[in-house]
Short mmCIF file of C-alpha atoms in Angstrom, two decimals:
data_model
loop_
_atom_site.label_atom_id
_atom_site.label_comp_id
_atom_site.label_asym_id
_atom_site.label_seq_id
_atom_site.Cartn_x
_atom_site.Cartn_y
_atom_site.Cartn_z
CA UNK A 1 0.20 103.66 20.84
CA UNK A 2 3.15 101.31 21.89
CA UNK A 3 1.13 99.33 24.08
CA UNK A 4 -1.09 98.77 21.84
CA UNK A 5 1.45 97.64 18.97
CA UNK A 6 3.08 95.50 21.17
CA UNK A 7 -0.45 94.13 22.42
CA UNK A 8 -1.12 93.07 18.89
CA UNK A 9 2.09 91.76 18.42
CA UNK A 10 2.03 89.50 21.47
CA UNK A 11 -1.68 88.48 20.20
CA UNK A 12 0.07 87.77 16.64
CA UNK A 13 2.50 85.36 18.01
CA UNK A 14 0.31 83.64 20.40
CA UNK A 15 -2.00 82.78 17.94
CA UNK A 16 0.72 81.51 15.84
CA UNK A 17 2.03 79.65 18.34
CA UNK A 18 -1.38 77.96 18.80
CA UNK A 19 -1.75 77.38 15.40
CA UNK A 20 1.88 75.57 14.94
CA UNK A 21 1.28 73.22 17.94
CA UNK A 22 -2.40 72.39 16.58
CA UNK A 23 -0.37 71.37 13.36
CA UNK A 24 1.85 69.98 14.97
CA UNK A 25 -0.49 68.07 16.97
CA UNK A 26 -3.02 67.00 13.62
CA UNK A 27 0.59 66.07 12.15
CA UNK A 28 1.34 63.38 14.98
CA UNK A 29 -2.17 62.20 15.02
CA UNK A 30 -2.40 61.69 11.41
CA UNK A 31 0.89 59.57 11.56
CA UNK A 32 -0.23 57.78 14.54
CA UNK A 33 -3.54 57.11 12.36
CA UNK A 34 -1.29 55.79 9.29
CA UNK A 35 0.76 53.76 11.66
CA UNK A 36 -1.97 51.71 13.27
CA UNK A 37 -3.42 51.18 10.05
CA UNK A 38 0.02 50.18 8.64
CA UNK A 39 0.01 47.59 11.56
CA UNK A 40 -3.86 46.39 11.04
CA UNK A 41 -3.41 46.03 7.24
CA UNK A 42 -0.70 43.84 8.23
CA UNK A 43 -1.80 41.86 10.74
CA UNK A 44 -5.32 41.32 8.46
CA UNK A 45 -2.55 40.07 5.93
CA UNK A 46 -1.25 37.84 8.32
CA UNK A 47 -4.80 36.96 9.21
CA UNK A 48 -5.89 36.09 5.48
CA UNK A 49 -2.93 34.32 4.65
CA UNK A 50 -3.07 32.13 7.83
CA UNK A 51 -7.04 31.48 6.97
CA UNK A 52 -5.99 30.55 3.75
CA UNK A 53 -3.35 27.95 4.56
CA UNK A 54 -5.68 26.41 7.00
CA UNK A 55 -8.79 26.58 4.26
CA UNK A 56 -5.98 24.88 1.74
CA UNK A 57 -5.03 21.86 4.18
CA UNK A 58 -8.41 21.40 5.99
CA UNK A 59 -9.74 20.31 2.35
CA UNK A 60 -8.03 17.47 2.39
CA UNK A 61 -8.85 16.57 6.46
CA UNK A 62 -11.57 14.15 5.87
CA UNK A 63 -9.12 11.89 3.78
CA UNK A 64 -6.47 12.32 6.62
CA UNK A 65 -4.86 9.85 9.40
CA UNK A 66 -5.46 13.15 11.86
CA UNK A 67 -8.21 15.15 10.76
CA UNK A 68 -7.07 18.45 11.11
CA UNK A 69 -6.75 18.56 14.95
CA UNK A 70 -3.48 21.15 14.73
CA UNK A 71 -5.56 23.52 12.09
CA UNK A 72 -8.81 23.70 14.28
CA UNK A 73 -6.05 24.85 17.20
CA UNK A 74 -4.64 27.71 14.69
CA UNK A 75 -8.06 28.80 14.08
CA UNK A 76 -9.18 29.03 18.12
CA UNK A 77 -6.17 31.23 18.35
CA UNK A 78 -6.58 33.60 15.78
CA UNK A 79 -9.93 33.89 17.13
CA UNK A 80 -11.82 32.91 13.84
CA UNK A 81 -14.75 30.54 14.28
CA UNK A 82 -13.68 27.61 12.47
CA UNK A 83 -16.74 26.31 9.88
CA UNK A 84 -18.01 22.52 10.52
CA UNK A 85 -16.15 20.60 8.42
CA UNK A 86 -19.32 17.80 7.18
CA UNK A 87 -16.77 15.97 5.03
CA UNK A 88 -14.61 15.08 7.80
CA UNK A 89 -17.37 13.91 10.08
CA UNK A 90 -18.81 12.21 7.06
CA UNK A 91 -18.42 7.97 7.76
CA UNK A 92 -17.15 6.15 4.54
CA UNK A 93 -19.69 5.50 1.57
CA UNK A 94 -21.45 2.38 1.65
CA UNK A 95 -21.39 -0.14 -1.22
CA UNK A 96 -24.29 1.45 -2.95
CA UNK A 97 -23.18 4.71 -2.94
CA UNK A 98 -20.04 3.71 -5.07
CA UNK A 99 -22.49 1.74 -7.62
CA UNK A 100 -25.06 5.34 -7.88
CA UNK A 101 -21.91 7.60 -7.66
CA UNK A 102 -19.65 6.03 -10.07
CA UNK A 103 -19.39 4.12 -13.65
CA UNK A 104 -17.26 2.25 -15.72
CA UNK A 105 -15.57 -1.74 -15.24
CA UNK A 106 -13.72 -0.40 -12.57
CA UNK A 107 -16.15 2.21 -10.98
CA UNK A 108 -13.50 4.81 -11.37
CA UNK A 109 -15.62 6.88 -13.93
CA UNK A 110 -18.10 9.93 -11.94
CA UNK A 111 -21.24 10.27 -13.22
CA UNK A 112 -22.70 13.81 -14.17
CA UNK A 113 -24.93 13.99 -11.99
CA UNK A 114 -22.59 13.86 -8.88
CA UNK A 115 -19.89 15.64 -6.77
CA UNK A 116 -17.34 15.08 -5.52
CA UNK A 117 -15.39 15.98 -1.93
CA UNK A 118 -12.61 17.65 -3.04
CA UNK A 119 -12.20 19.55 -5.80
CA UNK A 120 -12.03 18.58 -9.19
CA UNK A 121 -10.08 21.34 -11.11
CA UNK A 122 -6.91 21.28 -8.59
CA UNK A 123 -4.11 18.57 -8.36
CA UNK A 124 -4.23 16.24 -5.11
CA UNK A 125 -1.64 15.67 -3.09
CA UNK A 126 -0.03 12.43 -4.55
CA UNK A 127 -0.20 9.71 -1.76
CA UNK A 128 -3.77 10.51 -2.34
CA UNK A 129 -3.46 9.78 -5.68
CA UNK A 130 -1.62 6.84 -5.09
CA UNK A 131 -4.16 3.44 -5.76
CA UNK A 132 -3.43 0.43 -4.51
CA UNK A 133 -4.08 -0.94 -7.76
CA UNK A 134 -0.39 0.32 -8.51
CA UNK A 135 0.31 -3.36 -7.40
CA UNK A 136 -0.55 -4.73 -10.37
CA UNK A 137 3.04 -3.66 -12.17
CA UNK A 138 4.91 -5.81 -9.44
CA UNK A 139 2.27 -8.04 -10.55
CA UNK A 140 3.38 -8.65 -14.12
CA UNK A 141 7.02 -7.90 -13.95
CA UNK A 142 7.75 -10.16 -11.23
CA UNK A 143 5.53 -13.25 -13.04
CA UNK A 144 8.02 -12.77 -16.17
CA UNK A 145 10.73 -13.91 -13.10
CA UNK A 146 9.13 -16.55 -13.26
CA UNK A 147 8.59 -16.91 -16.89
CA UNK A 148 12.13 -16.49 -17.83
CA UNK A 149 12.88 -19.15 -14.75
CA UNK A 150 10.68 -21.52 -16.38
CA UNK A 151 12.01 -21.31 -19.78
CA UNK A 152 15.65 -22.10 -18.35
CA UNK A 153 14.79 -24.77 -16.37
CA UNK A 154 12.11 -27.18 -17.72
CA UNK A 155 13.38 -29.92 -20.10
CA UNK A 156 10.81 -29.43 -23.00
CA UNK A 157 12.55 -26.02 -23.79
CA UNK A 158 16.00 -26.45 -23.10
CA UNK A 159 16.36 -26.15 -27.09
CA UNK A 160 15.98 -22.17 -26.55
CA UNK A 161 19.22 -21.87 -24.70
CA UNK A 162 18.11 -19.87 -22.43
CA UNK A 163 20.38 -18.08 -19.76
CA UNK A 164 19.01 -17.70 -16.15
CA UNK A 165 20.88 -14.47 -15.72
CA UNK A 166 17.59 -12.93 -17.23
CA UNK A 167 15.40 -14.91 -14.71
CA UNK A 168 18.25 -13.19 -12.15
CA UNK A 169 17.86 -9.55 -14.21
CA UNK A 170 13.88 -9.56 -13.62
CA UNK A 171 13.77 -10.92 -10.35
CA UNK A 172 15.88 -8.19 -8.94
CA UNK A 173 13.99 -5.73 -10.87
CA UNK A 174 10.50 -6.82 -9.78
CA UNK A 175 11.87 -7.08 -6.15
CA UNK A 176 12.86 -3.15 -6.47
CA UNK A 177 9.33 -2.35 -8.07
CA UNK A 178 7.73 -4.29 -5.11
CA UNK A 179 9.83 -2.49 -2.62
CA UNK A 180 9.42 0.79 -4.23
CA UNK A 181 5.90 0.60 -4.47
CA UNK A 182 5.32 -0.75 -1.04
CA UNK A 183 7.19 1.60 0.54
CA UNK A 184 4.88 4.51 -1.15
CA UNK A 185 1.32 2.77 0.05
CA UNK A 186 2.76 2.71 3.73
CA UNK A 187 3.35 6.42 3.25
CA UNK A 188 -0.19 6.41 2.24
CA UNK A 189 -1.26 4.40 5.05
CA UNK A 190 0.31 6.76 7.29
CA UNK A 191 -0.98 9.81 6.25
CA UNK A 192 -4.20 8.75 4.44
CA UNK A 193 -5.85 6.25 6.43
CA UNK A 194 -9.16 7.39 5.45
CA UNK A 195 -8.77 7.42 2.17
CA UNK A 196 -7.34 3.79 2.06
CA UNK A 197 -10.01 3.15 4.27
CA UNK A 198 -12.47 3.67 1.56
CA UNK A 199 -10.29 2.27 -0.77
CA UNK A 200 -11.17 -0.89 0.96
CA UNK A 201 -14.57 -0.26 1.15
CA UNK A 202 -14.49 0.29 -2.71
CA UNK A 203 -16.51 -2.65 -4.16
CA UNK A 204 -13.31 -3.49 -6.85
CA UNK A 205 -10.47 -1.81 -5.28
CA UNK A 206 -10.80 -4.29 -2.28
CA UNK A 207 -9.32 -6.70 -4.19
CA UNK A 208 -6.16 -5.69 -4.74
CA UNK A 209 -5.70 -5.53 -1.71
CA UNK A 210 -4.64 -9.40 -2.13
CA UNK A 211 -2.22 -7.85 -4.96
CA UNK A 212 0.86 -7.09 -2.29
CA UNK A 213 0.44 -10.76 -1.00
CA UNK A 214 0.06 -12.03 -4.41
CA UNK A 215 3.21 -10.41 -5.64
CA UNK A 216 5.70 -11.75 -2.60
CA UNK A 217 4.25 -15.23 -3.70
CA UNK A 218 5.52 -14.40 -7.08
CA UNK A 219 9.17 -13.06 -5.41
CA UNK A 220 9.34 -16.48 -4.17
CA UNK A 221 8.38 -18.62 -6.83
CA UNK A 222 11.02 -16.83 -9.28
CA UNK A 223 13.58 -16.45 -6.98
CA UNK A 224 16.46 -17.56 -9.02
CA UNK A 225 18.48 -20.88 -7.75
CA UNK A 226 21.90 -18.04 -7.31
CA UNK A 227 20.42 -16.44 -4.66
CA UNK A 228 18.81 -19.64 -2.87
CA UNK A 229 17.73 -23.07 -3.47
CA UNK A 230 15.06 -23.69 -0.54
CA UNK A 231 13.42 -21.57 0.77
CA UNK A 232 12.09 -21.79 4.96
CA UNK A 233 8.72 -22.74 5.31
CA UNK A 234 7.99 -19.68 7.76
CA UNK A 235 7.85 -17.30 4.41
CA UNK A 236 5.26 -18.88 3.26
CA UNK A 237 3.18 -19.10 6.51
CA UNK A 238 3.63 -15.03 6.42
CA UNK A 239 2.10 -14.48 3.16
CA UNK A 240 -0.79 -16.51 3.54
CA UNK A 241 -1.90 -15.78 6.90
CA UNK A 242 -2.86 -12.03 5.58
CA UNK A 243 -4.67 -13.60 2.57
CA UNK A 244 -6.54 -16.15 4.69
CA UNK A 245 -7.81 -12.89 6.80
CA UNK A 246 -8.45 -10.82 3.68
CA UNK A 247 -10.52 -14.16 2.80
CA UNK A 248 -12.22 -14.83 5.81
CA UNK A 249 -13.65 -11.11 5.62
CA UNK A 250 -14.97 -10.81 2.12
CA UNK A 251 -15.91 -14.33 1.06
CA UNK A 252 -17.97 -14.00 4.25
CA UNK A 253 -19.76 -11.10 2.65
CA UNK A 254 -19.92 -12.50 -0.55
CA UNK A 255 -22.26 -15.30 1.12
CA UNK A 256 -24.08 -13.36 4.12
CA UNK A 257 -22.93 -9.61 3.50
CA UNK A 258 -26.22 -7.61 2.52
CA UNK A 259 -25.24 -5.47 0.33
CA UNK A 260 -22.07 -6.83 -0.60
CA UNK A 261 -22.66 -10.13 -1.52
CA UNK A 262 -21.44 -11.23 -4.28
CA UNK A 263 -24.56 -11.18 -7.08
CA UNK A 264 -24.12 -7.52 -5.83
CA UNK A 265 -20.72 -6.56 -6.34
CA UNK A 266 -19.48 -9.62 -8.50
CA UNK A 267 -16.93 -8.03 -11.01
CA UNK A 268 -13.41 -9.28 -13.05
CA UNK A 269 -11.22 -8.35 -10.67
CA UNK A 270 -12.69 -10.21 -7.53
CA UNK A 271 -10.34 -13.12 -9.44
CA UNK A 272 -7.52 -11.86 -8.01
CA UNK A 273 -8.95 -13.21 -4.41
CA UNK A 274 -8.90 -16.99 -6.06
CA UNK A 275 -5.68 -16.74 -7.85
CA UNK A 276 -4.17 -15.59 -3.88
CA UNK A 277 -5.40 -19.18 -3.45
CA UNK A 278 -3.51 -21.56 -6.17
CA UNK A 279 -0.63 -19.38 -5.74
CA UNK A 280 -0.23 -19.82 -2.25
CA UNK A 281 -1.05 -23.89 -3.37
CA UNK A 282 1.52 -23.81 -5.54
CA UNK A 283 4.29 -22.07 -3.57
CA UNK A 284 3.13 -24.14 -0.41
CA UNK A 285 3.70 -27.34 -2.45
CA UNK A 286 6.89 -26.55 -3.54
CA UNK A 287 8.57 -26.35 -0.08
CA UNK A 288 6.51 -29.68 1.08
CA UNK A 289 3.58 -28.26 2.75
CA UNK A 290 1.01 -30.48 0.75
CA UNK A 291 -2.00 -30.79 3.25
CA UNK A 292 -2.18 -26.75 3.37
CA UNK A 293 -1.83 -26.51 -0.49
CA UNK A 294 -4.52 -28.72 -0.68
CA UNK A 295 -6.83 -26.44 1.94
CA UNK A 296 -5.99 -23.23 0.05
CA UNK A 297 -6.70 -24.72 -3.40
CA UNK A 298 -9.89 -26.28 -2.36
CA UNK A 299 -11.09 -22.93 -1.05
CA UNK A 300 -10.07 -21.81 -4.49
CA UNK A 301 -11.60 -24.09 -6.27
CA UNK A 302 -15.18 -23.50 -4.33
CA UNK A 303 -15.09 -19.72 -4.37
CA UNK A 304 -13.80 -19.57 -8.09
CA UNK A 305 -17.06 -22.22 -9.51
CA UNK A 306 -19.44 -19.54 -7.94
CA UNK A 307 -17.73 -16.77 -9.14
CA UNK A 308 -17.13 -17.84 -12.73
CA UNK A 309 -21.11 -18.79 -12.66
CA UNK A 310 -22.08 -15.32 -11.49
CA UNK A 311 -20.25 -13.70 -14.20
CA UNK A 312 -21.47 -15.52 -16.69
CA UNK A 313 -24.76 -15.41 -15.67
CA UNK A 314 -24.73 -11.85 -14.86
CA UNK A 315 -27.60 -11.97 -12.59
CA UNK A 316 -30.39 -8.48 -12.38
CA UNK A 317 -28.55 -7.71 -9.12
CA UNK A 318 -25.43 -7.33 -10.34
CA UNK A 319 -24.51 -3.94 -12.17
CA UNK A 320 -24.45 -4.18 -15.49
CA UNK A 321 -20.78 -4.31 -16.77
CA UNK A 322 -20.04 -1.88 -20.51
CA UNK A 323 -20.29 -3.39 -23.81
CA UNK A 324 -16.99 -2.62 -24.52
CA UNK A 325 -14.06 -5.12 -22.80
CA UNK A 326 -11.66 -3.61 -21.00
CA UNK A 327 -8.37 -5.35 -19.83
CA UNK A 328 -9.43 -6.95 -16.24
CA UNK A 329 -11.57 -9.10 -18.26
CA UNK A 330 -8.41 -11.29 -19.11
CA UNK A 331 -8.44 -11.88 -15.22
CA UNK A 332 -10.29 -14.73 -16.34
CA UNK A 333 -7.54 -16.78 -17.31
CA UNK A 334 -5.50 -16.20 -14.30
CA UNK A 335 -7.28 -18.18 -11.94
CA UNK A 336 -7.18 -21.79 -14.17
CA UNK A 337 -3.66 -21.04 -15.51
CA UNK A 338 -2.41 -21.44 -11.98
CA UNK A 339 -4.60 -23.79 -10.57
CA UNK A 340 -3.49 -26.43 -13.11
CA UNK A 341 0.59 -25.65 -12.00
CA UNK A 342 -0.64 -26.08 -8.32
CA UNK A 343 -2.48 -29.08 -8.76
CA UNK A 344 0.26 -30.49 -10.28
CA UNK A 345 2.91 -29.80 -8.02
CA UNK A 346 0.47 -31.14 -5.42
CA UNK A 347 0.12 -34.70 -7.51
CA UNK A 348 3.99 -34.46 -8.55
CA UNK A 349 2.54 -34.99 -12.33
CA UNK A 350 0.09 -33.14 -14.76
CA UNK A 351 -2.56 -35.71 -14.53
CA UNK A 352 -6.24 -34.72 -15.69
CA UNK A 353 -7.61 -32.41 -13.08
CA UNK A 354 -4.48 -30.52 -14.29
CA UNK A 355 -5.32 -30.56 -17.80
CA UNK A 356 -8.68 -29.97 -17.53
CA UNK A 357 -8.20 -26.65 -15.89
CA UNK A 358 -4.90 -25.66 -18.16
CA UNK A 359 -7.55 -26.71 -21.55
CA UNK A 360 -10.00 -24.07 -19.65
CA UNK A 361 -7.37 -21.58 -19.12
CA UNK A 362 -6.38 -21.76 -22.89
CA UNK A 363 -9.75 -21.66 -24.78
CA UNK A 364 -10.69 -18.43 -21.98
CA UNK A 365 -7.33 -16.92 -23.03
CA UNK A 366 -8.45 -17.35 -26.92
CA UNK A 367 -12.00 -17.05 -26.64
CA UNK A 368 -10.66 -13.11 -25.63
CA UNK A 369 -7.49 -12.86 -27.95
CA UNK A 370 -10.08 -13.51 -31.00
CA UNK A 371 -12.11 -10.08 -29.76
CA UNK A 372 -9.04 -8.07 -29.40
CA UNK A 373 -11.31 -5.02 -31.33
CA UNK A 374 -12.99 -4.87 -28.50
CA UNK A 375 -9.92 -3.89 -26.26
CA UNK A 376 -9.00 -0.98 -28.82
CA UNK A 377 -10.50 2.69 -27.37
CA UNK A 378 -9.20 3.06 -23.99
CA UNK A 379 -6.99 5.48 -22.44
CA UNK A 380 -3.59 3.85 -20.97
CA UNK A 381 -3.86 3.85 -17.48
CA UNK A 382 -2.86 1.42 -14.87
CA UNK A 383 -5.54 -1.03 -15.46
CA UNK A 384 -3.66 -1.75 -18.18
CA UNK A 385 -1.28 -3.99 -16.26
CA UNK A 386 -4.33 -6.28 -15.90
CA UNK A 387 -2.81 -8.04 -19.53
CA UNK A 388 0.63 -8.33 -18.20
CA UNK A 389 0.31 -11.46 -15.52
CA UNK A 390 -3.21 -13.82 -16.72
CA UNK A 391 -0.90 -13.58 -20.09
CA UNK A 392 2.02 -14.70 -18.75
CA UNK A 393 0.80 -17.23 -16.01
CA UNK A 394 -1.41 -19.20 -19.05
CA UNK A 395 2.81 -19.34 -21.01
CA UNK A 396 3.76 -20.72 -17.70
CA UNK A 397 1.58 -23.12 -17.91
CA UNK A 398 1.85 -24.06 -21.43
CA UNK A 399 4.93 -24.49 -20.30
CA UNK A 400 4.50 -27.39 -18.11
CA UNK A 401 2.00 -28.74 -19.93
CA UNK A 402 4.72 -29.02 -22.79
CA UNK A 403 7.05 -30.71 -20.54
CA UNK A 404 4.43 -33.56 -19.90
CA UNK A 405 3.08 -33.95 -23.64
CA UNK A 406 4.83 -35.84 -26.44
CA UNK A 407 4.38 -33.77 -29.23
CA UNK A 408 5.46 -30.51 -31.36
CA UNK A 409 2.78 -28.38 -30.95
CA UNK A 410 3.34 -27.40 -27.21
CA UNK A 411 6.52 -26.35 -27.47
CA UNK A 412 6.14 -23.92 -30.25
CA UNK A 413 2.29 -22.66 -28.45
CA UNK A 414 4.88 -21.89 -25.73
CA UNK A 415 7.48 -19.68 -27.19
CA UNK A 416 4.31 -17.72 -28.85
CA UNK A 417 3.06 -17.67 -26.17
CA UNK A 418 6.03 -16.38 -23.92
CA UNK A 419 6.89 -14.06 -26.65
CA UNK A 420 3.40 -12.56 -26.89
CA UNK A 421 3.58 -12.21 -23.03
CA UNK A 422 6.88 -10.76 -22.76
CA UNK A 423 5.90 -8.33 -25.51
CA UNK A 424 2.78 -7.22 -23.60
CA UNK A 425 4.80 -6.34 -20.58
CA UNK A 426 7.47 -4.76 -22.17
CA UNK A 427 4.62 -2.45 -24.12
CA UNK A 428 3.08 -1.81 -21.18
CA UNK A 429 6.22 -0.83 -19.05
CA UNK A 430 7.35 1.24 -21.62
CA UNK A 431 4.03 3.02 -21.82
CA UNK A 432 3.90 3.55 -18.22
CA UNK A 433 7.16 4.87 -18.22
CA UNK A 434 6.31 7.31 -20.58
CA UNK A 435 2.92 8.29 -19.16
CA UNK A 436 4.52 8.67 -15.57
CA UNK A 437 8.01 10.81 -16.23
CA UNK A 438 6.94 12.44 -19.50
CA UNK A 439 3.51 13.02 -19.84
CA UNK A 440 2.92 13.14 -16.16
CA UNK A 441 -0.77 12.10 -16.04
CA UNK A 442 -0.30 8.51 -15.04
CA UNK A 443 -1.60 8.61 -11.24
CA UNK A 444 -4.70 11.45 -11.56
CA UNK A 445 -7.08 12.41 -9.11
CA UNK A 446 -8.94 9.64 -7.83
CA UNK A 447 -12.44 10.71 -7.60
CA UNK A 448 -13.48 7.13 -6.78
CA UNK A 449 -12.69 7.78 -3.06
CA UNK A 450 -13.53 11.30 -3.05
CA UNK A 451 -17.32 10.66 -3.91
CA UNK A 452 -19.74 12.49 -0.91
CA UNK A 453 -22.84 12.06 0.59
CA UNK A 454 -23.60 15.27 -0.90
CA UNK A 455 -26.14 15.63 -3.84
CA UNK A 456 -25.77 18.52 -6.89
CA UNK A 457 -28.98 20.89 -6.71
CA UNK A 458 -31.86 19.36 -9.20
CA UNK A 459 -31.91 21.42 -12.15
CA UNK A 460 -34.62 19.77 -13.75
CA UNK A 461 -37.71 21.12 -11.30
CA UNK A 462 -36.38 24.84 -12.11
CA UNK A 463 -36.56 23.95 -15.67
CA UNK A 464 -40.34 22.31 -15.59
CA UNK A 465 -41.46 25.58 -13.80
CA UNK A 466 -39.56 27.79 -16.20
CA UNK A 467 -41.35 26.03 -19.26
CA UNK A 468 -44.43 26.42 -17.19
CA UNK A 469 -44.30 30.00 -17.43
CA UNK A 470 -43.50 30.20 -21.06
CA UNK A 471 -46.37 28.62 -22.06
CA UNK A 472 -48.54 30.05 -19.56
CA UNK A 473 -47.46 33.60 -21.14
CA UNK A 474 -48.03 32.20 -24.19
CA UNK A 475 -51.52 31.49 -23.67
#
């Protein structure tokens, strides 16, 4: 009887025993279990969050200097296979696919029926944003340097009084925009290269490309006589040598280019290539270097007859520019407003090649000023600086046209004149001020380098075949 209580006893506790250490045993196994899931959900974290950083930058490869080299390394070693990226092995549009992709005067407008590269509802990095047609505020601030110079200094309007601490004022102002401005495109360069790349392939952007150049010129024309009276000759050889090479490349494709000749991609803004021209005349002339001022304005001269002719004969190649005007049109005074100063400085008097060209320069600048409606309607953005230097180089030279007629009416055509144009560029600074540090929508995405090979799927087939149907149940 006692051996068998203490058999069942022994049984008892050996089966409890078993059934502790199988607890025990599920127990560890079960925490094991949690841990290594702990550590997986973790490192699939760690994996998603790595996948998504590399997803975030590699949109942006194809516009790149390095095209995403380091994040096709981070996805080898997290052992994800790594998409083909077709926008980054995609070459840079061609002229016509700017002119089918885009609209507007400066082709900066998508159509609806595109797409786009990168993606539309998402801020861009901003040296992506960053246009070279930014330029165009050195542009007009540093030509009212020379504005303010002019008004100091010439004879005919000494009766103003004017000081030349203002010429000093916006000279050092418009040498800080420059520098400013300069120093943010190299950034671009830098780190963007494709995207200035197509930039430059752009059919309008190209030229202001000459807009750097063309502002230097404008640094040394106003310099104020404080800082220096002459300045060496080897300043000016640096500034034109890049514009003679800008030059040589697309006034070769205007004439022999295929698709970018110029009845193709004639436009406003292509003046800004001619006015690199007579500025670089009229700065040459000034320190003495007649016989190249005379080269670079006769290349002017040649390339600006065709171009006016195309544009006013707006031939069935070229794309057909909006009814409305839009302010690169008053490009068209720029070009005659300094070739008359240049010529002049060349002959050492305002003879009649000089007035001929400052009478053209003055009925273009009215024949537009009389359809200022037409200018009303567009949002501010920085094509708007377009106004700001044709305006002010056609006072400048009213200006030394007054100085060489005997009579009333110059003088007072150029203090409206100079007080229209310093109007417009104080409105328009102001504005861009405003638009840039308070609104914050001055520099947007620029979708006119982000345009892609890529089509949008046809909708309309799907539609056809959907109608089909209707009426086929109909029937």
């Amino acid at each position: 009887m006692d051996m068998t209580r203490l058999t069942q006893c022994i049984h008892h506790r050996s089966h409890a025993l078993t059934l502790s250490i199988d607890l025990k045993t599920r127990m560890e196994d079960r925490a094991h279990a949690n841990s290594l899931n702990h550590e997986y959900s973790q490192e699939q974290v760690a994996s998603e969050s790595s996948n998504q950083v590399i997803k975030r930058d590699t949109q942006y490869n194809s516009f790149k200097t390095c095209s995403g080299k380091l994040e096709r390394q981070l996805s080898e070693l997290i052992g994800k296979t790594q998409e083909l990226d077709l926008e980054a092995n995609e070459a840079v549009p061609d002229v016509h696919l700017y002119f089918d992709a885009l609209e507007g005067p400066e082709l900066d407008t998508l159509k609806a029926t595109e797409t786009l590269a990168l993606p539309e509802d998402k801020t861009w990095p901003f040296l992506l944003r960053f246009p070279i047609s930014s330029f165009g505020m050195c542009l007009g601030v540093s030509s009212q340097a020379i504005l303010w110079k002019a008004l100091s200094t010439v004879p005919s309007m000494k009766f103003l009084h004017v000081s030349l601490k203002v010429n000093l004022n916006l000279w050092f102002i418009s040498l800080a925009l420059t520098c400013i401005i300069s120093f943010i495109y190299s950034l671009k360069i830098i780190f963007y290269f494709e995207a200035v790349k197509r930039e430059y392939h752009h059919p309008i952007r190209v030229n202001f490309f000459f807009a750097p150049w063309i502002a230097c010129l404008f640094l040394a024309l106003g310099v104020p006589p404080s800082v220096t009276q002459n300045l060496h000759v080897s300043l000016w050889y640096a500034l034109m040598a890049p514009i003679l090479c800008l030059e040589l490349k697309i006034y070769g494709q205007w004439m022999s280019g295929g698709q970018r000749k110029l009845s193709k991609v004639a436009n406003p803004s292509n003046h800004l290539s001619i006015v690199s021209n007579f500025v670089g005349a009229l700065l040459g002339a000034s320190m003495g270097l007649k016989q190249a001022s005379i080269f670079f304005f006769s290349v002017g001269l040649a390339h600006y007859t065709v171009l006016f002719i195309t544009l006013y004969q707006r031939l069935p190649t070229n794309q057909p520019l909006p009814k409305e005007l839009h302010p690169v049109f008053f490009l068209f005074v720029a070009p005659p407003s300094v070739a008359c100063m240049a010529w002049a400085k060349i002959q050492n008097h305002f003879d009649y090649i000089s007035r001929i060209t400052y009478f053209i320069a003055l009925f273009l600048y009215a024949s537009l000023a009389v359809r200022i409606n037409f200018f009303r309607g567009f949002k501010f953005s920085l094509a708007w600086w377009a106004y700001t230097f044709p305006i002010t180089g056609a006072s400048i030279a009213n200006i030394r046209y007054s100085n060489e007629a005997e009579n009333v009416i110059s003088p007072t055509l150029s203090v409206v004149l100079s007080s229209i144009s310093t109007f417009t560029v104080a409105s328009v600074f102001v504005s861009t001020f405003i638009h840039a540090f308070v609104l914050h929508d001055l520099i947007p995405n620029d979708i006119s380098i982000a345009i892609t090979h890529k089509r949008p799927p046809k909708l309309k087939k799907k539609k056809s075949s959907h109608f089909k149907s209707i009426a086929n149940d109909a029937h």
